[in-house]
Amino acid sequence: QVQLVESGGGVVQPGGSLRLSCAASGFRFSTYGMDWVRQAPGKGLEWVAFIRYDARDKFYADSVKGRFTIYRDNSKNMVYLEMNSLTAEDTAVYYCAKMFSWGDFDYWGQGTLVTVSS
Amino acid sequence: DIVMTQTPLSSPVTLGQPASISCRSSQSLVHSDGNTYLSWLQQRPGQPPRLLIYKVSDRFSGVPDRFTGSGAGTDFTLKISRVEAEDVGVYYCMQATQFPWAFGQGTKVEIK
C-alpha cells in the first residue's frame, strides 16, 4: 500500500534553515509528480511546491520562492524540501502529497510540524 | 495569480439533508490542453486532506456517490446529496490549471 512519511520538522529560530524529507513506498515513485502542501495552525491549506517525476520541472508558491527548494532522489524514493530564511509565517504542518494525475493528490502523508520561533 | 473563493465559509447542515459549496476562480480554469483542473478535497478533524473530486466532476476511487462536483470556467460546486455524520470537516477546492496552484479558504461543514 502507498505510504508517505514526512520527517525533519521541529523548532527553528527565525532566519534559520530546515530540511524536510518524505519517504515514499508502495508505488513506482519515479513515475509520479510530488508536492509539498502546508497548513498553518488553525488555517487552511497552502500549496508550496511541485516537482515533476523526473525533476525537470519545479514550481513554487510566491511566498516561498527563492527561499525553499524542492528536490527528489528517485533511487531512494525520497522527496525533500530545503527551507531557508525561515520566518514565523512558515510555521505550519507540512504535508507531502503524491499526484496520480496533473494536480490531483491521491495520497498524503500525516505531516510534519515546523515551528519558527525564538 | 489565480485566487479561489469559496462560499459559504461555514455550513451547518441537518443529517440527511443536502449541502452545497461554491468555489469561484478569478480566472478561467480551462487549461490550454482543454482540461479544467479543479478538484475538491475533504479534511476531517485531525486528518490529512483526502481527494474527493478531480477535473471538476470525476469522483475519486472509493468516494461515495452522494458527493457530486459540477461547474465550468470560473464557477464550480460541490454537492453532498444527504449529509452523514462522517462528512463533518473542512472542504477545499483547488486549482491546478496555472502555477502557482491555489486552494480556496475552506468551508467547514458541521451538523446542526
PDB file of C-alpha atoms in Angstrom:
ATOM      1  CA  GLN A   1       0.000   0.000   0.000  1.00  0.00           C
ATOM      2  CA  VAL A   2       1.061   3.558  -0.640  1.00  0.00           C
ATOM      3  CA  GLN A   3       2.800   5.291   2.241  1.00  0.00           C
ATOM      4  CA  LEU A   4       4.236   8.747   2.547  1.00  0.00           C
ATOM      5  CA  VAL A   5       6.136   9.514   5.739  1.00  0.00           C
ATOM      6  CA  GLU A   6       7.405  13.012   6.415  1.00  0.00           C
ATOM      7  CA  SER A   7      10.216  13.823   8.813  1.00  0.00           C
ATOM      8  CA  GLY A   8      12.545  16.645   9.691  1.00  0.00           C
ATOM      9  CA  GLY A   9      10.141  19.053  11.328  1.00  0.00           C
ATOM     10  CA  GLY A  10      10.928  20.812  14.573  1.00  0.00           C
ATOM     11  CA  VAL A  11      11.556  24.160  16.193  1.00  0.00           C
ATOM     12  CA  VAL A  12      13.882  26.561  14.396  1.00  0.00           C
ATOM     13  CA  GLN A  13      14.789  30.180  15.033  1.00  0.00           C
ATOM     14  CA  PRO A  14      13.775  32.933  12.634  1.00  0.00           C
ATOM     15  CA  GLY A  15      16.282  33.137   9.825  1.00  0.00           C
ATOM     16  CA  GLY A  16      17.205  29.500  10.264  1.00  0.00           C
ATOM     17  CA  SER A  17      17.059  26.543   7.912  1.00  0.00           C
ATOM     18  CA  LEU A  18      15.465  23.125   7.921  1.00  0.00           C
ATOM     19  CA  ARG A  19      15.240  20.199   5.530  1.00  0.00           C
ATOM     20  CA  LEU A  20      12.088  18.132   5.357  1.00  0.00           C
ATOM     21  CA  SER A  21      12.094  14.612   3.974  1.00  0.00           C
ATOM     22  CA  CYS A  22       9.311  12.434   2.629  1.00  0.00           C
ATOM     23  CA  ALA A  23       9.857   8.698   2.310  1.00  0.00           C
ATOM     24  CA  ALA A  24       7.585   7.087  -0.276  1.00  0.00           C
ATOM     25  CA  SER A  25       6.708   3.432  -0.659  1.00  0.00           C
ATOM     26  CA  GLY A  26       4.126   1.192  -2.263  1.00  0.00           C
ATOM     27  CA  PHE A  27       4.199   2.723  -5.735  1.00  0.00           C
ATOM     28  CA  ARG A  28       6.559   3.396  -8.610  1.00  0.00           C
ATOM     29  CA  PHE A  29       7.918   6.646  -7.199  1.00  0.00           C
ATOM     30  CA  SER A  30       9.980   7.654 -10.209  1.00  0.00           C
ATOM     31  CA  THR A  31       6.888   7.987 -12.397  1.00  0.00           C
ATOM     32  CA  TYR A  32       4.837  10.424 -10.292  1.00  0.00           C
ATOM     33  CA  GLY A  33       4.985  14.116  -9.562  1.00  0.00           C
ATOM     34  CA  MET A  34       5.200  15.084  -5.923  1.00  0.00           C
ATOM     35  CA  ASP A  35       4.224  18.153  -3.958  1.00  0.00           C
ATOM     36  CA  TRP A  36       4.521  19.838  -0.597  1.00  0.00           C
ATOM     37  CA  VAL A  37       1.439  21.485   0.904  1.00  0.00           C
ATOM     38  CA  ARG A  38       1.378  23.256   4.253  1.00  0.00           C
ATOM     39  CA  GLN A  39      -1.207  24.243   6.811  1.00  0.00           C
ATOM     40  CA  ALA A  40      -0.595  26.884   9.451  1.00  0.00           C
ATOM     41  CA  PRO A  41      -2.191  26.170  12.844  1.00  0.00           C
ATOM     42  CA  GLY A  42      -5.964  26.582  12.571  1.00  0.00           C
ATOM     43  CA  LYS A  43      -5.703  27.779   8.973  1.00  0.00           C
ATOM     44  CA  GLY A  44      -6.381  26.435   5.504  1.00  0.00           C
ATOM     45  CA  LEU A  45      -4.220  24.562   3.037  1.00  0.00           C
ATOM     46  CA  GLU A  46      -1.460  26.312   1.110  1.00  0.00           C
ATOM     47  CA  TRP A  47       0.252  24.710  -1.860  1.00  0.00           C
ATOM     48  CA  VAL A  48       4.035  25.105  -1.502  1.00  0.00           C
ATOM     49  CA  ALA A  49       5.946  23.330  -4.269  1.00  0.00           C
ATOM     50  CA  PHE A  50       5.758  20.773  -7.082  1.00  0.00           C
ATOM     51  CA  ILE A  51       8.421  18.591  -8.649  1.00  0.00           C
ATOM     52  CA  ARG A  52       7.955  16.587 -11.820  1.00  0.00           C
ATOM     53  CA  TYR A  53       8.567  12.858 -11.772  1.00  0.00           C
ATOM     54  CA  ASP A  54      11.991  13.307 -13.376  1.00  0.00           C
ATOM     55  CA  ALA A  55      12.773  16.575 -11.525  1.00  0.00           C
ATOM     56  CA  ARG A  56      12.996  18.520 -14.794  1.00  0.00           C
ATOM     57  CA  ASP A  57      10.301  20.953 -13.672  1.00  0.00           C
ATOM     58  CA  LYS A  58       9.841  22.580 -10.281  1.00  0.00           C
ATOM     59  CA  PHE A  59       7.377  25.257  -9.284  1.00  0.00           C
ATOM     60  CA  TYR A  60       6.899  27.215  -6.074  1.00  0.00           C
ATOM     61  CA  ALA A  61       4.367  29.368  -4.292  1.00  0.00           C
ATOM     62  CA  ASP A  62       5.251  33.047  -4.381  1.00  0.00           C
ATOM     63  CA  SER A  63       5.532  33.034  -0.583  1.00  0.00           C
ATOM     64  CA  VAL A  64       8.465  30.595  -0.624  1.00  0.00           C
ATOM     65  CA  LYS A  65      10.125  31.269  -3.977  1.00  0.00           C
ATOM     66  CA  GLY A  66      13.831  31.913  -3.570  1.00  0.00           C
ATOM     67  CA  ARG A  67      13.876  30.504  -0.033  1.00  0.00           C
ATOM     68  CA  PHE A  68      12.616  26.924  -0.456  1.00  0.00           C
ATOM     69  CA  THR A  69      13.931  24.235  -2.785  1.00  0.00           C
ATOM     70  CA  ILE A  70      12.171  21.004  -3.660  1.00  0.00           C
ATOM     71  CA  TYR A  71      14.202  18.068  -4.932  1.00  0.00           C
ATOM     72  CA  ARG A  72      13.971  14.327  -5.131  1.00  0.00           C
ATOM     73  CA  ASP A  73      16.100  11.193  -5.212  1.00  0.00           C
ATOM     74  CA  ASN A  74      14.335   8.567  -7.295  1.00  0.00           C
ATOM     75  CA  SER A  75      16.930   5.956  -6.345  1.00  0.00           C
ATOM     76  CA  LYS A  76      15.870   6.327  -2.701  1.00  0.00           C
ATOM     77  CA  ASN A  77      12.148   7.078  -3.215  1.00  0.00           C
ATOM     78  CA  MET A  78      12.566  10.352  -1.376  1.00  0.00           C
ATOM     79  CA  VAL A  79      11.405  13.906  -1.888  1.00  0.00           C
ATOM     80  CA  TYR A  80      12.814  16.808   0.081  1.00  0.00           C
ATOM     81  CA  LEU A  81      12.027  20.394   0.912  1.00  0.00           C
ATOM     82  CA  GLU A  82      15.001  22.565   1.793  1.00  0.00           C
ATOM     83  CA  MET A  83      13.787  25.637   3.673  1.00  0.00           C
ATOM     84  CA  ASN A  84      15.953  28.708   4.291  1.00  0.00           C
ATOM     85  CA  SER A  85      15.433  32.168   5.792  1.00  0.00           C
ATOM     86  CA  LEU A  86      12.504  30.891   7.795  1.00  0.00           C
ATOM     87  CA  THR A  87      10.042  33.297   9.366  1.00  0.00           C
ATOM     88  CA  ALA A  88       7.151  32.882  11.782  1.00  0.00           C
ATOM     89  CA  GLU A  89       4.817  32.800   8.766  1.00  0.00           C
ATOM     90  CA  ASP A  90       6.386  29.474   7.757  1.00  0.00           C
ATOM     91  CA  THR A  91       5.120  27.811  10.928  1.00  0.00           C
ATOM     92  CA  ALA A  92       2.846  25.014   9.718  1.00  0.00           C
ATOM     93  CA  VAL A  93       2.281  21.329   9.295  1.00  0.00           C
ATOM     94  CA  TYR A  94       3.978  20.346   6.061  1.00  0.00           C
ATOM     95  CA  TYR A  95       2.397  17.564   4.041  1.00  0.00           C
ATOM     96  CA  CYS A  96       3.974  15.542   1.291  1.00  0.00           C
ATOM     97  CA  ALA A  97       1.474  14.570  -1.408  1.00  0.00           C
ATOM     98  CA  LYS A  98       1.592  12.228  -4.393  1.00  0.00           C
ATOM     99  CA  MET A  99      -0.006  13.190  -7.678  1.00  0.00           C
ATOM    100  CA  PHE A 100      -1.807  10.494  -9.669  1.00  0.00           C
ATOM    101  CA  SER A 101      -2.610  12.865 -12.493  1.00  0.00           C
ATOM    102  CA  TRP A 102      -1.943  16.540 -13.122  1.00  0.00           C
ATOM    103  CA  GLY A 103      -2.741  18.496  -9.975  1.00  0.00           C
ATOM    104  CA  ASP A 104      -4.640  15.673  -8.276  1.00  0.00           C
ATOM    105  CA  PHE A 105      -3.290  14.383  -4.986  1.00  0.00           C
ATOM    106  CA  ASP A 106      -4.373  10.850  -4.257  1.00  0.00           C
ATOM    107  CA  TYR A 107      -2.164  10.174  -1.240  1.00  0.00           C
ATOM    108  CA  TRP A 108      -0.963  12.375   1.572  1.00  0.00           C
ATOM    109  CA  GLY A 109       1.410  11.874   4.441  1.00  0.00           C
ATOM    110  CA  GLN A 110       0.455  12.610   8.031  1.00  0.00           C
ATOM    111  CA  GLY A 111       2.523  15.773   8.019  1.00  0.00           C
ATOM    112  CA  THR A 112       5.459  17.152   9.981  1.00  0.00           C
ATOM    113  CA  LEU A 113       5.225  20.272  12.134  1.00  0.00           C
ATOM    114  CA  VAL A 114       7.639  23.134  11.596  1.00  0.00           C
ATOM    115  CA  THR A 115       7.660  25.862  14.242  1.00  0.00           C
ATOM    116  CA  VAL A 116       9.668  29.005  13.659  1.00  0.00           C
ATOM    117  CA  SER A 117      10.164  30.755  16.955  1.00  0.00           C
ATOM    118  CA  SER A 118      12.878  32.367  19.025  1.00  0.00           C
TER     119      SER A 118
ATOM    120  CA  ASP B   1      -2.095  34.524  -9.787  1.00  0.00           C
ATOM    121  CA  ILE B   2      -5.466  32.775  -9.665  1.00  0.00           C
ATOM    122  CA  VAL B   3      -7.475  33.368  -6.492  1.00  0.00           C
ATOM    123  CA  MET B   4     -10.011  30.792  -5.340  1.00  0.00           C
ATOM    124  CA  THR B   5     -13.011  31.993  -3.330  1.00  0.00           C
ATOM    125  CA  GLN B   6     -15.336  29.595  -1.536  1.00  0.00           C
ATOM    126  CA  THR B   7     -18.787  30.274  -0.144  1.00  0.00           C
ATOM    127  CA  PRO B   8     -20.066  29.785   2.428  1.00  0.00           C
ATOM    128  CA  LEU B   9     -17.177  29.520   4.868  1.00  0.00           C
ATOM    129  CA  SER B  10     -19.387  27.629   7.287  1.00  0.00           C
ATOM    130  CA  SER B  11     -22.302  25.336   6.559  1.00  0.00           C
ATOM    131  CA  PRO B  12     -24.379  23.903   9.415  1.00  0.00           C
ATOM    132  CA  VAL B  13     -26.437  21.059   7.992  1.00  0.00           C
ATOM    133  CA  THR B  14     -29.054  18.678   9.337  1.00  0.00           C
ATOM    134  CA  LEU B  15     -28.198  15.000   8.974  1.00  0.00           C
ATOM    135  CA  GLY B  16     -29.761  13.589   5.836  1.00  0.00           C
ATOM    136  CA  GLN B  17     -30.150  16.991   4.241  1.00  0.00           C
ATOM    137  CA  PRO B  18     -28.175  18.276   1.246  1.00  0.00           C
ATOM    138  CA  ALA B  19     -25.242  20.641   1.376  1.00  0.00           C
ATOM    139  CA  SER B  20     -23.714  22.753  -1.353  1.00  0.00           C
ATOM    140  CA  ILE B  21     -20.391  24.588  -1.536  1.00  0.00           C
ATOM    141  CA  SER B  22     -19.479  27.103  -4.175  1.00  0.00           C
ATOM    142  CA  CYS B  23     -15.993  27.831  -5.480  1.00  0.00           C
ATOM    143  CA  ARG B  24     -15.183  30.696  -7.800  1.00  0.00           C
ATOM    144  CA  SER B  25     -11.870  31.336  -9.512  1.00  0.00           C
ATOM    145  CA  SER B  26     -10.557  34.758 -10.507  1.00  0.00           C
ATOM    146  CA  GLN B  27      -9.720  33.430 -13.993  1.00  0.00           C
ATOM    147  CA  SER B  28     -10.992  30.625 -16.175  1.00  0.00           C
ATOM    148  CA  LEU B  29      -9.619  27.252 -15.139  1.00  0.00           C
ATOM    149  CA  VAL B  30      -9.738  25.818 -18.649  1.00  0.00           C
ATOM    150  CA  HIS B  31      -6.188  24.718 -19.433  1.00  0.00           C
ATOM    151  CA  SER B  32      -4.644  25.009 -22.880  1.00  0.00           C
ATOM    152  CA  ASP B  33      -4.910  21.222 -23.103  1.00  0.00           C
ATOM    153  CA  GLY B  34      -8.696  21.508 -22.819  1.00  0.00           C
ATOM    154  CA  ASN B  35      -8.953  20.105 -19.302  1.00  0.00           C
ATOM    155  CA  THR B  36     -10.205  22.001 -16.277  1.00  0.00           C
ATOM    156  CA  TYR B  37      -8.037  21.228 -13.273  1.00  0.00           C
ATOM    157  CA  LEU B  38     -10.401  21.866 -10.409  1.00  0.00           C
ATOM    158  CA  SER B  39     -10.535  19.405  -7.541  1.00  0.00           C
ATOM    159  CA  TRP B  40     -12.309  19.110  -4.218  1.00  0.00           C
ATOM    160  CA  LEU B  41     -10.718  17.774  -1.053  1.00  0.00           C
ATOM    161  CA  GLN B  42     -12.129  16.891   2.337  1.00  0.00           C
ATOM    162  CA  GLN B  43     -10.208  17.286   5.575  1.00  0.00           C
ATOM    163  CA  ARG B  44     -11.683  15.609   8.600  1.00  0.00           C
ATOM    164  CA  PRO B  45     -10.569  16.850  12.028  1.00  0.00           C
ATOM    165  CA  GLY B  46      -7.014  15.780  12.793  1.00  0.00           C
ATOM    166  CA  GLN B  47      -6.530  14.131   9.408  1.00  0.00           C
ATOM    167  CA  PRO B  48      -4.643  14.999   6.235  1.00  0.00           C
ATOM    168  CA  PRO B  49      -6.773  16.032   3.268  1.00  0.00           C
ATOM    169  CA  ARG B  50      -8.469  13.441   1.080  1.00  0.00           C
ATOM    170  CA  LEU B  51      -9.280  13.783  -2.611  1.00  0.00           C
ATOM    171  CA  LEU B  52     -12.991  13.634  -3.420  1.00  0.00           C
ATOM    172  CA  ILE B  53     -13.438  15.057  -6.913  1.00  0.00           C
ATOM    173  CA  TYR B  54     -10.956  15.841  -9.683  1.00  0.00           C
ATOM    174  CA  LYS B  55     -11.262  17.547 -13.064  1.00  0.00           C
ATOM    175  CA  VAL B  56     -14.484  19.221 -11.887  1.00  0.00           C
ATOM    176  CA  SER B  57     -16.719  16.178 -11.745  1.00  0.00           C
ATOM    177  CA  ASP B  58     -14.739  12.914 -11.655  1.00  0.00           C
ATOM    178  CA  ARG B  59     -15.303  11.119  -8.392  1.00  0.00           C
ATOM    179  CA  PHE B  60     -12.129   9.622  -6.938  1.00  0.00           C
ATOM    180  CA  SER B  61     -11.937   5.926  -6.122  1.00  0.00           C
ATOM    181  CA  GLY B  62     -13.880   4.963  -3.015  1.00  0.00           C
ATOM    182  CA  VAL B  63     -15.722   8.269  -2.710  1.00  0.00           C
ATOM    183  CA  PRO B  64     -19.446   7.818  -2.029  1.00  0.00           C
ATOM    184  CA  ASP B  65     -21.773   8.823  -4.839  1.00  0.00           C
ATOM    185  CA  ARG B  66     -23.519  11.347  -2.601  1.00  0.00           C
ATOM    186  CA  PHE B  67     -20.611  13.676  -3.483  1.00  0.00           C
ATOM    187  CA  THR B  68     -21.013  15.408  -6.844  1.00  0.00           C
ATOM    188  CA  GLY B  69     -18.899  18.070  -8.490  1.00  0.00           C
ATOM    189  CA  SER B  70     -20.053  20.359 -11.269  1.00  0.00           C
ATOM    190  CA  GLY B  71     -19.279  23.634 -12.968  1.00  0.00           C
ATOM    191  CA  ALA B  72     -17.220  25.179 -15.716  1.00  0.00           C
ATOM    192  CA  GLY B  73     -14.973  28.130 -16.435  1.00  0.00           C
ATOM    193  CA  THR B  74     -14.838  30.060 -13.184  1.00  0.00           C
ATOM    194  CA  ASP B  75     -17.780  28.698 -11.196  1.00  0.00           C
ATOM    195  CA  PHE B  76     -17.833  25.320  -9.521  1.00  0.00           C
ATOM    196  CA  THR B  77     -19.968  23.496  -6.976  1.00  0.00           C
ATOM    197  CA  LEU B  78     -19.614  20.542  -4.662  1.00  0.00           C
ATOM    198  CA  LYS B  79     -22.870  18.981  -3.552  1.00  0.00           C
ATOM    199  CA  ILE B  80     -23.474  16.416  -0.865  1.00  0.00           C
ATOM    200  CA  SER B  81     -26.879  14.881  -1.520  1.00  0.00           C
ATOM    201  CA  ARG B  82     -27.529  13.667   2.030  1.00  0.00           C
ATOM    202  CA  VAL B  83     -25.062  14.677   4.703  1.00  0.00           C
ATOM    203  CA  GLU B  84     -23.860  11.933   7.012  1.00  0.00           C
ATOM    204  CA  ALA B  85     -22.025  12.310  10.316  1.00  0.00           C
ATOM    205  CA  GLU B  86     -18.731  11.232   8.705  1.00  0.00           C
ATOM    206  CA  ASP B  87     -18.930  14.181   6.291  1.00  0.00           C
ATOM    207  CA  VAL B  88     -18.083  16.654   9.042  1.00  0.00           C
ATOM    208  CA  GLY B  89     -14.911  18.515   8.195  1.00  0.00           C
ATOM    209  CA  VAL B  90     -13.480  21.243   6.028  1.00  0.00           C
ATOM    210  CA  TYR B  91     -13.823  21.136   2.259  1.00  0.00           C
ATOM    211  CA  TYR B  92     -11.379  22.800  -0.107  1.00  0.00           C
ATOM    212  CA  CYS B  93     -11.436  23.465  -3.801  1.00  0.00           C
ATOM    213  CA  MET B  94      -8.099  23.630  -5.557  1.00  0.00           C
ATOM    214  CA  GLN B  95      -6.958  24.772  -8.974  1.00  0.00           C
ATOM    215  CA  ALA B  96      -4.038  23.184 -10.790  1.00  0.00           C
ATOM    216  CA  THR B  97      -4.554  24.871 -14.140  1.00  0.00           C
ATOM    217  CA  GLN B  98      -1.917  27.512 -13.632  1.00  0.00           C
ATOM    218  CA  PHE B  99       1.062  27.856 -11.321  1.00  0.00           C
ATOM    219  CA  PRO B 100       1.060  28.819  -8.539  1.00  0.00           C
ATOM    220  CA  TRP B 101      -1.630  26.296  -7.712  1.00  0.00           C
ATOM    221  CA  ALA B 102      -4.131  27.527  -5.159  1.00  0.00           C
ATOM    222  CA  PHE B 103      -6.689  26.324  -2.648  1.00  0.00           C
ATOM    223  CA  GLY B 104      -9.871  28.036  -1.598  1.00  0.00           C
ATOM    224  CA  GLN B 105     -10.152  29.208   2.007  1.00  0.00           C
ATOM    225  CA  GLY B 106     -12.092  26.120   3.025  1.00  0.00           C
ATOM    226  CA  THR B 107     -15.721  25.536   4.005  1.00  0.00           C
ATOM    227  CA  LYS B 108     -16.489  23.985   7.354  1.00  0.00           C
ATOM    228  CA  VAL B 109     -19.369  21.523   7.253  1.00  0.00           C
ATOM    229  CA  GLU B 110     -20.873  20.764  10.619  1.00  0.00           C
ATOM    230  CA  ILE B 111     -24.014  19.122  11.894  1.00  0.00           C
ATOM    231  CA  LYS B 112     -26.748  21.329  13.304  1.00  0.00           C
TER     232      LYS B 112
END
